[in-house]
Short mmCIF file of C-alpha atoms and ligand atoms in Angstrom, two decimals:
data_model
loop_
_atom_site.label_atom_id
_atom_site.label_comp_id
_atom_site.label_asym_id
_atom_site.label_seq_id
_atom_site.Cartn_x
_atom_site.Cartn_y
_atom_site.Cartn_z
CA UNK F 173 0.00 0.00 0.00
CA UNK F 174 1.50 3.31 -1.07
CA UNK F 175 -0.80 5.43 1.03
CA UNK F 176 -0.09 6.07 4.68
CA UNK F 177 -2.71 5.69 7.38
CA UNK F 178 -2.50 9.44 7.93
CA UNK F 179 -3.45 10.33 4.36
CA UNK F 180 -6.26 7.73 4.38
CA UNK F 181 -7.77 9.53 7.32
CA UNK F 182 -7.49 12.89 5.55
CA UNK F 183 -9.16 11.47 2.44
CA UNK F 184 -11.89 9.92 4.60
CA UNK F 185 -12.51 13.30 6.21
CA UNK F 186 -12.91 14.82 2.73
CA UNK F 187 -15.36 12.06 1.74
CA UNK F 188 -17.47 12.75 4.83
CA UNK F 189 -17.38 16.49 4.10
CA UNK F 190 -18.64 15.77 0.61
CA UNK F 191 -21.46 13.62 2.04
CA UNK F 192 -22.43 16.69 4.07
CA UNK F 193 -22.29 18.87 0.93
CA UNK F 194 -24.59 16.47 -0.93
CA UNK F 195 -26.93 16.31 2.08
CA UNK F 196 -27.37 20.07 1.65
CA UNK F 197 -28.92 19.49 -1.79
CA UNK F 198 -32.45 18.71 -0.63
CA UNK F 199 -35.97 19.65 -1.65
CA UNK F 200 -36.87 19.98 2.06
CA UNK F 201 -35.45 22.65 4.35
CA UNK F 202 -35.37 20.50 7.50
CA UNK F 203 -34.62 17.07 6.10
CA UNK F 204 -32.89 15.31 3.24
CA UNK F 205 -34.96 14.31 0.25
CA UNK F 206 -33.44 14.25 -3.23
CA UNK F 207 -35.45 12.40 -5.82
CA UNK F 208 -34.95 11.34 -9.40
CA UNK F 209 -34.83 14.14 -12.00
CA UNK F 210 -35.42 16.94 -9.46
CA UNK F 211 -33.57 20.30 -9.41
CA UNK F 212 -31.56 18.91 -6.46
CA UNK F 213 -30.62 15.88 -8.53
CA UNK F 214 -29.33 18.23 -11.23
CA UNK F 215 -27.26 20.15 -8.67
CA UNK F 216 -25.90 16.91 -7.19
CA UNK F 217 -24.87 15.68 -10.64
CA UNK F 218 -23.01 18.95 -11.26
CA UNK F 219 -21.17 18.71 -7.94
CA UNK F 220 -20.31 15.03 -8.45
CA UNK F 221 -19.10 15.81 -11.98
CA UNK F 222 -16.76 18.46 -10.58
CA UNK F 223 -15.31 15.98 -8.06
CA UNK F 224 -14.96 13.37 -10.81
CA UNK F 225 -12.99 15.82 -12.94
CA UNK F 226 -10.75 16.70 -10.01
CA UNK F 227 -10.05 12.96 -9.76
CA UNK F 228 -8.86 12.92 -13.37
CA UNK F 229 -12.01 11.53 -14.98
CA UNK F 230 -13.69 12.90 -18.07
CA UNK F 231 -17.38 13.27 -17.36
CA UNK F 232 -20.78 13.14 -18.96
CA UNK F 233 -24.38 12.83 -17.90
CA UNK F 234 -25.83 9.83 -19.69
CA UNK F 235 -29.22 9.67 -21.41
CA UNK F 236 -30.89 8.43 -18.21
CA UNK F 237 -29.52 11.19 -15.95
CA UNK F 238 -26.76 9.03 -14.47
CA UNK F 239 -23.59 11.05 -13.81
CA UNK F 240 -20.60 9.22 -15.29
CA UNK F 241 -16.83 9.63 -15.36
CA UNK F 242 -14.11 7.68 -17.12
CA UNK F 243 -10.38 7.36 -17.52
CA UNK F 244 -8.74 5.10 -20.04
CA UNK F 245 -6.60 2.08 -19.32
CA UNK F 246 -3.26 1.29 -20.92
CA UNK F 247 -4.87 1.86 -24.32
CA UNK F 248 -8.00 3.80 -25.24
CA UNK F 249 -11.34 2.06 -25.57
CA UNK F 250 -10.75 -0.90 -23.26
CA UNK F 251 -13.76 -2.37 -21.43
CA UNK F 252 -14.34 -0.62 -18.12
CA UNK F 253 -14.36 -1.63 -14.51
CA UNK F 254 -17.38 0.28 -13.23
CA UNK F 255 -17.43 1.64 -9.68
CA UNK F 256 -20.40 3.42 -8.17
CA UNK F 257 -23.65 3.69 -6.30
CA UNK F 258 -26.68 6.00 -6.30
CA UNK F 259 -27.29 9.64 -5.33
CA UNK F 260 -31.07 9.66 -4.93
CA UNK F 261 -32.61 9.30 -1.48
CA UNK F 262 -35.71 8.17 0.35
CA UNK F 263 -37.79 10.85 2.16
CA UNK F 264 -36.11 12.05 5.40
CA UNK F 265 -32.98 10.17 4.44
CA UNK F 266 -29.58 9.70 5.95
CA UNK F 267 -26.56 11.10 4.14
CA UNK F 268 -24.56 7.93 3.44
CA UNK F 269 -26.88 5.43 1.75
CA UNK F 270 -25.69 5.56 -1.85
CA UNK F 271 -23.70 8.80 -1.72
CA UNK F 272 -20.88 7.30 0.32
CA UNK F 273 -20.40 4.62 -2.35
CA UNK F 274 -20.16 7.24 -5.08
CA UNK F 275 -17.63 9.31 -3.14
CA UNK F 276 -15.51 6.28 -2.24
CA UNK F 277 -15.46 5.34 -5.93
CA UNK F 278 -14.28 8.83 -6.88
CA UNK F 279 -11.59 8.68 -4.17
CA UNK F 280 -10.39 5.31 -5.53
CA UNK F 281 -10.19 6.78 -9.03
CA UNK F 282 -8.23 9.70 -7.63
CA UNK F 283 -5.73 7.40 -5.91
CA UNK F 284 -5.22 5.41 -9.09
CA UNK F 285 -5.11 8.38 -11.45
CA UNK F 286 -1.48 7.79 -12.46
CA UNK F 287 -1.56 4.01 -12.26
CA UNK F 288 -1.70 2.23 -15.63
CA UNK F 289 -4.62 -0.23 -15.62
CA UNK F 290 -5.47 -3.08 -18.00
CA UNK F 291 -9.05 -1.78 -18.14
CA UNK F 292 -10.71 1.61 -18.27
CA UNK F 293 -12.01 2.85 -14.93
CA UNK F 294 -15.48 4.37 -14.78
CA UNK F 295 -17.44 5.84 -11.92
CA UNK F 296 -21.21 6.15 -12.01
CA UNK F 297 -23.62 8.03 -9.74
CA UNK F 298 -26.94 6.36 -10.47
CA UNK F 299 -29.88 8.71 -10.83
CA UNK F 300 -32.48 6.48 -9.22
CA UNK F 301 -32.13 3.46 -6.99
CA UNK F 302 -34.73 4.07 -4.28
CA UNK F 303 -37.75 4.62 -6.53
CA UNK F 304 -38.99 7.39 -4.21
CA UNK F 305 -40.49 9.60 -6.90
CA UNK F 306 -42.05 7.15 -9.36
CA UNK F 307 -42.54 4.08 -7.16
CA UNK F 308 -40.34 1.88 -9.36
CA UNK F 309 -36.78 1.35 -8.14
CA UNK F 310 -33.44 1.07 -10.01
CA UNK F 311 -34.47 3.27 -12.95
CA UNK F 312 -30.92 4.60 -13.38
CA UNK F 313 -29.15 1.25 -13.20
CA UNK F 314 -31.78 -0.51 -15.30
CA UNK F 315 -31.24 2.09 -18.01
CA UNK F 316 -27.50 1.46 -17.92
CA UNK F 317 -28.09 -2.30 -18.03
CA UNK F 318 -30.43 -1.95 -21.00
CA UNK F 319 -33.28 -3.66 -19.13
CA UNK F 320 -35.55 -0.65 -19.52
CA UNK F 321 -39.28 -1.17 -19.86
CA UNK F 322 -41.07 1.39 -22.04
CA UNK F 323 -44.19 1.07 -19.86
CA UNK F 324 -42.26 3.06 -17.25
CA UNK F 325 -42.62 6.26 -19.30
CA UNK F 326 -46.23 6.42 -18.05
CA UNK F 327 -45.31 6.13 -14.36
CA UNK F 328 -46.44 9.25 -12.50
CA UNK F 329 -45.17 11.03 -9.42
CA UNK F 330 -47.35 12.46 -6.60
CA UNK F 331 -48.05 15.56 -8.74
CA UNK F 332 -49.19 13.57 -11.76
CA UNK F 333 -46.00 14.27 -13.75
CA UNK F 334 -45.07 11.31 -15.93
CA UNK F 335 -41.56 9.93 -16.11
CA UNK F 336 -41.57 10.98 -19.77
CA UNK F 337 -42.34 14.60 -18.80
CA UNK F 338 -39.82 14.52 -15.95
CA UNK F 339 -37.09 13.47 -18.41
CA UNK F 340 -37.94 16.44 -20.62
CA UNK F 341 -38.12 18.85 -17.66
CA UNK F 342 -34.65 17.68 -16.64
CA UNK F 343 -33.35 18.39 -20.14
CA UNK F 344 -33.18 14.75 -21.24
CA UNK F 345 -34.67 13.40 -24.46
CA UNK F 346 -36.62 10.17 -23.81
CA UNK F 347 -36.00 9.12 -27.43
CA UNK F 348 -32.26 9.03 -26.71
CA UNK F 349 -32.56 6.71 -23.71
CA UNK F 350 -30.99 3.71 -25.49
CA UNK F 351 -27.78 5.78 -25.57
CA UNK F 352 -27.42 4.95 -21.86
CA UNK F 353 -27.52 1.20 -22.46
CA UNK F 354 -24.23 -0.63 -21.96
CA UNK F 355 -23.27 -3.93 -23.50
CA UNK F 356 -21.56 -6.77 -21.62
CA UNK F 357 -18.42 -6.45 -23.77
CA UNK F 358 -18.00 -2.83 -22.58
CA UNK F 359 -17.74 -3.80 -18.91
CA UNK F 360 -15.37 -6.06 -16.99
CA UNK F 361 -17.35 -5.77 -13.77
CA UNK F 362 -19.18 -3.56 -11.31
CA UNK F 363 -17.97 -2.82 -7.78
CA UNK F 364 -20.06 -1.02 -5.21
CA UNK F 365 -19.32 0.05 -1.64
CA UNK F 366 -22.37 0.68 0.52
CA UNK F 367 -23.31 1.00 4.18
CA UNK F 368 -24.58 -2.32 5.47
CA UNK F 369 -28.06 -1.05 6.42
CA UNK F 370 -28.14 -3.73 9.08
CA UNK F 371 -26.50 -4.45 12.44
CA UNK F 372 -24.31 -7.47 11.63
CA UNK F 373 -20.99 -5.60 11.39
CA UNK F 374 -21.75 -3.30 14.29
CA UNK F 375 -22.77 -6.22 16.53
CA UNK F 376 -19.58 -8.10 15.59
CA UNK F 377 -17.48 -4.95 16.11
CA UNK F 378 -16.06 -5.25 12.58
CA UNK F 379 -15.56 -2.54 9.96
CA UNK F 380 -16.05 -4.20 6.58
CA UNK F 381 -17.60 -7.21 4.94
CA UNK F 382 -17.86 -8.82 1.54
CA UNK F 383 -21.36 -9.30 0.17
CA UNK F 384 -22.13 -12.84 -1.00
CA UNK F 385 -25.44 -12.12 -2.69
CA UNK F 386 -28.11 -9.47 -2.91
CA UNK F 387 -31.48 -10.60 -1.58
CA UNK F 388 -34.31 -11.31 -3.90
CA UNK F 389 -37.55 -9.62 -2.95
CA UNK F 390 -41.20 -9.92 -3.84
CA UNK F 391 -43.85 -7.42 -2.83
CA UNK F 392 -47.58 -7.96 -2.72
CA UNK F 393 -50.81 -6.08 -2.10
CA UNK F 394 -53.27 -8.18 -0.09
CA UNK F 395 -56.97 -7.49 0.37
CA UNK F 396 -59.20 -9.29 2.85
CA UNK F 397 -62.90 -8.71 2.32
CA UNK F 398 -65.45 -9.62 4.96
CA UNK F 399 -68.58 -7.73 5.86
CA UNK F 400 -68.89 -4.42 7.68
CA UNK F 401 -71.48 -4.31 10.41
CA UNK F 402 -72.56 -2.82 13.72
CA UNK F 403 -70.28 -3.35 16.71
CA UNK F 404 -73.24 -4.96 18.47
CA UNK F 405 -73.25 -7.92 16.05
CA UNK F 406 -72.64 -11.23 17.87
CA UNK F 407 -69.41 -13.09 17.08
CA UNK F 408 -71.02 -15.97 15.25
CA UNK F 409 -72.50 -13.49 12.73
CA UNK F 410 -69.32 -11.49 12.10
CA UNK F 411 -67.07 -11.58 9.07
CA UNK F 412 -64.36 -9.34 10.50
CA UNK F 413 -61.71 -8.53 7.90
CA UNK F 414 -59.29 -7.02 10.43
CA UNK F 415 -59.42 -9.98 12.82
CA UNK F 416 -58.60 -12.22 9.85
CA UNK F 417 -55.80 -9.90 8.67
CA UNK F 418 -54.34 -9.75 12.18
CA UNK F 419 -54.21 -13.51 12.36
CA UNK F 420 -52.53 -13.67 8.96
CA UNK F 421 -49.97 -10.97 9.83
CA UNK F 422 -48.80 -12.95 12.86
CA UNK F 423 -48.82 -16.16 10.84
CA UNK F 424 -46.63 -14.47 8.19
CA UNK F 425 -44.12 -13.55 10.88
CA UNK F 426 -44.11 -17.08 12.31
CA UNK F 427 -43.72 -18.76 8.91
CA UNK F 428 -41.00 -16.37 7.78
CA UNK F 429 -38.95 -16.96 10.94
CA UNK F 430 -39.37 -20.68 10.48
CA UNK F 431 -38.12 -20.46 6.86
CA UNK F 432 -35.22 -18.05 7.54
CA UNK F 433 -36.94 -15.41 5.39
CA UNK F 434 -37.60 -11.74 6.19
CA UNK F 435 -41.26 -10.76 5.87
CA UNK F 436 -42.65 -7.29 6.52
CA UNK F 437 -46.20 -6.02 6.55
CA UNK F 438 -45.45 -2.31 6.29
CA UNK F 439 -48.83 -0.84 5.39
CA UNK F 440 -52.29 -1.73 6.58
CA UNK F 441 -55.54 0.14 6.03
CA UNK F 442 -58.89 -0.68 7.58
CA UNK F 443 -62.24 0.12 5.92
CA UNK F 444 -64.63 1.70 6.59
CA UNK F 445 -62.59 2.68 9.65
CA UNK F 446 -65.35 3.46 12.15
CA UNK F 447 -64.87 3.11 15.89
CA UNK F 448 -68.11 1.13 16.26
CA UNK F 449 -68.04 -0.63 12.88
CA UNK F 450 -66.76 -4.15 12.24
CA UNK F 451 -64.04 -3.83 9.58
CA UNK F 452 -65.40 -4.97 6.21
CA UNK F 453 -62.18 -4.73 4.28
CA UNK F 454 -58.47 -4.56 5.03
CA UNK F 455 -55.74 -3.74 2.53
CA UNK F 456 -52.15 -4.46 3.44
CA UNK F 457 -48.75 -5.09 1.89
CA UNK F 458 -46.20 -7.84 2.18
CA UNK F 459 -42.46 -7.60 1.43
CA UNK F 460 -40.65 -10.96 1.36
CA UNK F 461 -36.87 -11.21 1.01
CA UNK F 462 -34.36 -14.00 1.39
CA UNK F 463 -30.84 -15.02 0.50
CA UNK F 464 -32.16 -17.83 -1.68
CA UNK F 465 -35.18 -17.56 -3.93
CA UNK F 466 -36.20 -21.15 -3.11
CA UNK F 467 -36.65 -20.26 0.60
CA UNK F 468 -38.66 -17.20 -0.33
CA UNK F 469 -40.93 -19.22 -2.64
CA UNK F 470 -41.50 -21.88 0.00
CA UNK F 471 -42.42 -19.23 2.56
CA UNK F 472 -44.80 -17.64 0.07
CA UNK F 473 -46.48 -20.99 -0.56
CA UNK F 474 -47.02 -21.49 3.18
CA UNK F 475 -48.36 -17.94 3.57
CA UNK F 476 -50.86 -18.60 0.76
CA UNK F 477 -51.93 -21.86 2.36
CA UNK F 478 -52.36 -20.27 5.75
CA UNK F 479 -54.21 -17.28 4.26
CA UNK F 480 -56.68 -19.59 2.52
CA UNK F 481 -57.28 -21.52 5.73
CA UNK F 482 -57.89 -18.34 7.75
CA UNK F 483 -60.21 -16.97 5.05
CA UNK F 484 -62.26 -20.19 4.97
CA UNK F 485 -62.56 -20.42 8.71
CA UNK F 486 -63.56 -16.75 9.10
CA UNK F 487 -65.76 -16.64 5.99
CA UNK F 488 -63.82 -13.79 4.37
CA UNK F 489 -62.08 -13.65 1.01
CA UNK F 490 -58.40 -13.07 0.38
CA UNK F 491 -57.00 -11.51 -2.77
CA UNK F 492 -53.25 -11.23 -3.47
CA UNK F 493 -51.62 -9.27 -6.28
CA UNK F 494 -47.91 -8.88 -6.96
CA UNK F 495 -46.38 -5.37 -7.04
CA UNK F 496 -42.69 -6.12 -7.56
CA UNK F 497 -40.36 -9.01 -8.06
CA UNK F 498 -36.57 -9.23 -8.16
CA UNK F 499 -34.72 -12.49 -7.87
CA UNK F 500 -31.59 -12.85 -5.75
CA UNK F 501 -28.29 -11.95 -7.42
CA UNK F 502 -25.12 -13.83 -6.47
CA UNK F 503 -21.98 -11.73 -6.31
CA UNK F 504 -19.20 -12.80 -8.67
CA UNK F 505 -16.58 -15.05 -7.05
CA UNK F 506 -13.59 -13.19 -8.54
CA UNK F 507 -14.93 -9.83 -7.45
CA UNK F 508 -15.69 -11.25 -4.00
CA UNK F 509 -12.11 -12.51 -3.80
CA UNK F 510 -10.82 -9.06 -4.80
CA UNK F 511 -12.78 -7.37 -2.01
CA UNK F 512 -11.68 -10.10 0.42
CA UNK F 513 -8.05 -9.39 -0.49
CA UNK F 514 -8.79 -5.68 -0.11
CA UNK F 515 -10.21 -6.14 3.38
CA UNK F 516 -7.28 -8.37 4.36
CA UNK F 517 -4.90 -5.60 3.29
CA UNK F 518 -6.48 -3.40 5.98
CA UNK F 519 -5.38 -5.84 8.68
CA UNK F 520 -8.54 -7.96 8.93
CA UNK F 521 -7.24 -11.49 8.38
CA UNK F 522 -10.62 -13.19 8.01
CA UNK F 523 -13.15 -10.86 6.40
CA UNK F 524 -16.80 -11.37 7.21
CA UNK F 525 -19.06 -12.33 4.33
CA UNK F 526 -22.86 -12.30 4.28
CA UNK F 527 -25.83 -11.54 2.06
CA UNK F 528 -27.41 -8.15 1.58
CA UNK F 529 -30.93 -7.91 2.98
CA UNK F 530 -31.47 -4.70 0.99
CA UNK F 531 -31.69 -4.26 -2.77
CA UNK F 532 -28.91 -2.45 -4.62
CA UNK F 533 -27.99 -1.16 -8.08
CA UNK F 534 -25.90 -4.28 -8.58
CA UNK F 535 -29.13 -6.26 -9.02
CA UNK F 536 -29.78 -4.32 -12.22
CA UNK F 537 -26.15 -4.11 -13.37
CA UNK F 538 -25.81 -7.90 -13.06
CA UNK F 539 -27.69 -8.13 -16.37
CA UNK F 540 -24.56 -6.83 -18.16
CA UNK F 541 -21.62 -7.34 -15.79
CA UNK F 542 -20.47 -9.46 -12.85
CA UNK F 543 -21.02 -7.55 -9.59
CA UNK F 544 -19.18 -7.33 -6.30
CA UNK F 545 -20.06 -5.39 -3.15
CA UNK F 546 -18.27 -4.12 -0.08
CA UNK F 547 -20.23 -3.32 3.08
CA UNK F 548 -19.20 -0.77 5.71
CA UNK F 549 -20.45 -0.77 9.25
CA UNK F 550 -23.15 1.80 10.02
CA UNK F 551 -24.01 2.70 13.59
CA UNK F 552 -26.65 0.37 15.10
CA UNK F 553 -27.47 -0.77 11.57
CA UNK F 554 -29.67 2.31 11.10
CA UNK F 555 -30.42 3.53 7.56
CA UNK F 556 -33.17 5.31 5.62
CA UNK F 557 -33.17 7.66 8.60
CA UNK F 558 -31.33 10.92 9.46
CA UNK F 559 -29.48 9.04 12.21
CA UNK F 560 -27.46 7.08 9.62
CA UNK F 561 -23.87 7.26 10.84
CA UNK F 562 -20.42 6.01 9.85
CA UNK F 563 -16.98 6.65 11.38
CA UNK F 564 -14.06 8.29 9.64
CA UNK F 565 -11.85 5.33 10.52
CA UNK F 566 -14.28 2.91 8.85
CA UNK F 567 -14.45 5.10 5.74
CA UNK F 568 -10.64 5.19 5.63
CA UNK F 569 -10.52 1.39 5.88
CA UNK F 570 -13.17 1.03 3.17
CA UNK F 571 -11.19 3.31 0.87
CA UNK F 572 -8.01 1.26 1.40
CA UNK F 573 -9.89 -2.01 0.83
CA UNK F 574 -11.65 -0.66 -2.27
CA UNK F 575 -8.40 0.57 -3.83
CA UNK F 576 -6.67 -2.70 -3.04
CA UNK F 577 -9.55 -4.63 -4.65
CA UNK F 578 -9.20 -2.67 -7.89
CA UNK F 579 -5.43 -3.20 -7.82
CA UNK F 580 -5.98 -6.91 -7.26
CA UNK F 581 -8.21 -7.08 -10.34
CA UNK F 582 -5.63 -5.12 -12.34
CA UNK F 583 -2.81 -7.41 -11.25
ZN1 ZN Q 737 -28.60 2.49 -1.23
#
């Protein structure tokens, strides 16, 4: 390692300062919210482009609003090793989810600016990973991967603006979108550093981990329909949709634990919603995620079975419709080995390795390139919250590991 511990800490301090700068680009005065194709997104792209150029990269904004930078390898036009993450946020976000990965990538490019590499090096700041504005996630990375769906042009935000119109308002031409598509032969791989968004590293008192796979997830809208009625109705005459839903929610938790799957009912609405009215209808959501798709599918089958049984017994009906599906993505073994070597170079002889419970841009990029991910500890595992927190020492270690991983792939 050519860099001293002292300079790593200085670079880490700069990265954290830049996270603060990006956190200032928000549509809300009191909290961080920066969504796809917003004025704040435009400002963030401009700032990131400036930092990319200072790191020796030539920059462009691609046809999907992703901010990109590139330097050539030992000869021009070589396939690129792509480093990056996203710069959009959820509402009331923390300042590290996504942004930290972009800034670490830029810092790696800066460290390697004079090092000849057998591949081009590119950094990307994806325009949309969270899906906050249009409800569909990974729009930036899916554009880059060429897995775009033209139906998405009709997606609307809370103000009724379509994605098509938002592209135009941002100064992008929807007809040019295919210009953002990358082909497998243009990429040697994709590396992303990201906060863990979970407590595993913090609980183990470790800084960094290698990601083995990115969880697959399926999301559903469930409706239970019974019959609304007066609160004086005797039990044997009731068809209480909320009592049935409550039973199913607890059953979902029990089955998921039993299968080693994570299940979340995050939204639940009761109709008609009167204090003295038996609930006639309940609408709720289910998010199911697992390391292996087979476990997730088995859990889903059991949830269906249990839901049907509860519905029969309580004389209500259950309807399930799917909102989203992404299958699990395994990280590439060579890229995992590179990050493992990188972590070892920071003094951690046996790097932790585990699966990501959260979705990431790598899920989309895996359509065109092998993907690898590095996780950094975040305090108490908190994310998607202003309390998101990382330490300067961990960022310095991540930067060293990330650089060493790229060097390992170059060697
Ligand atoms: Zn993220």
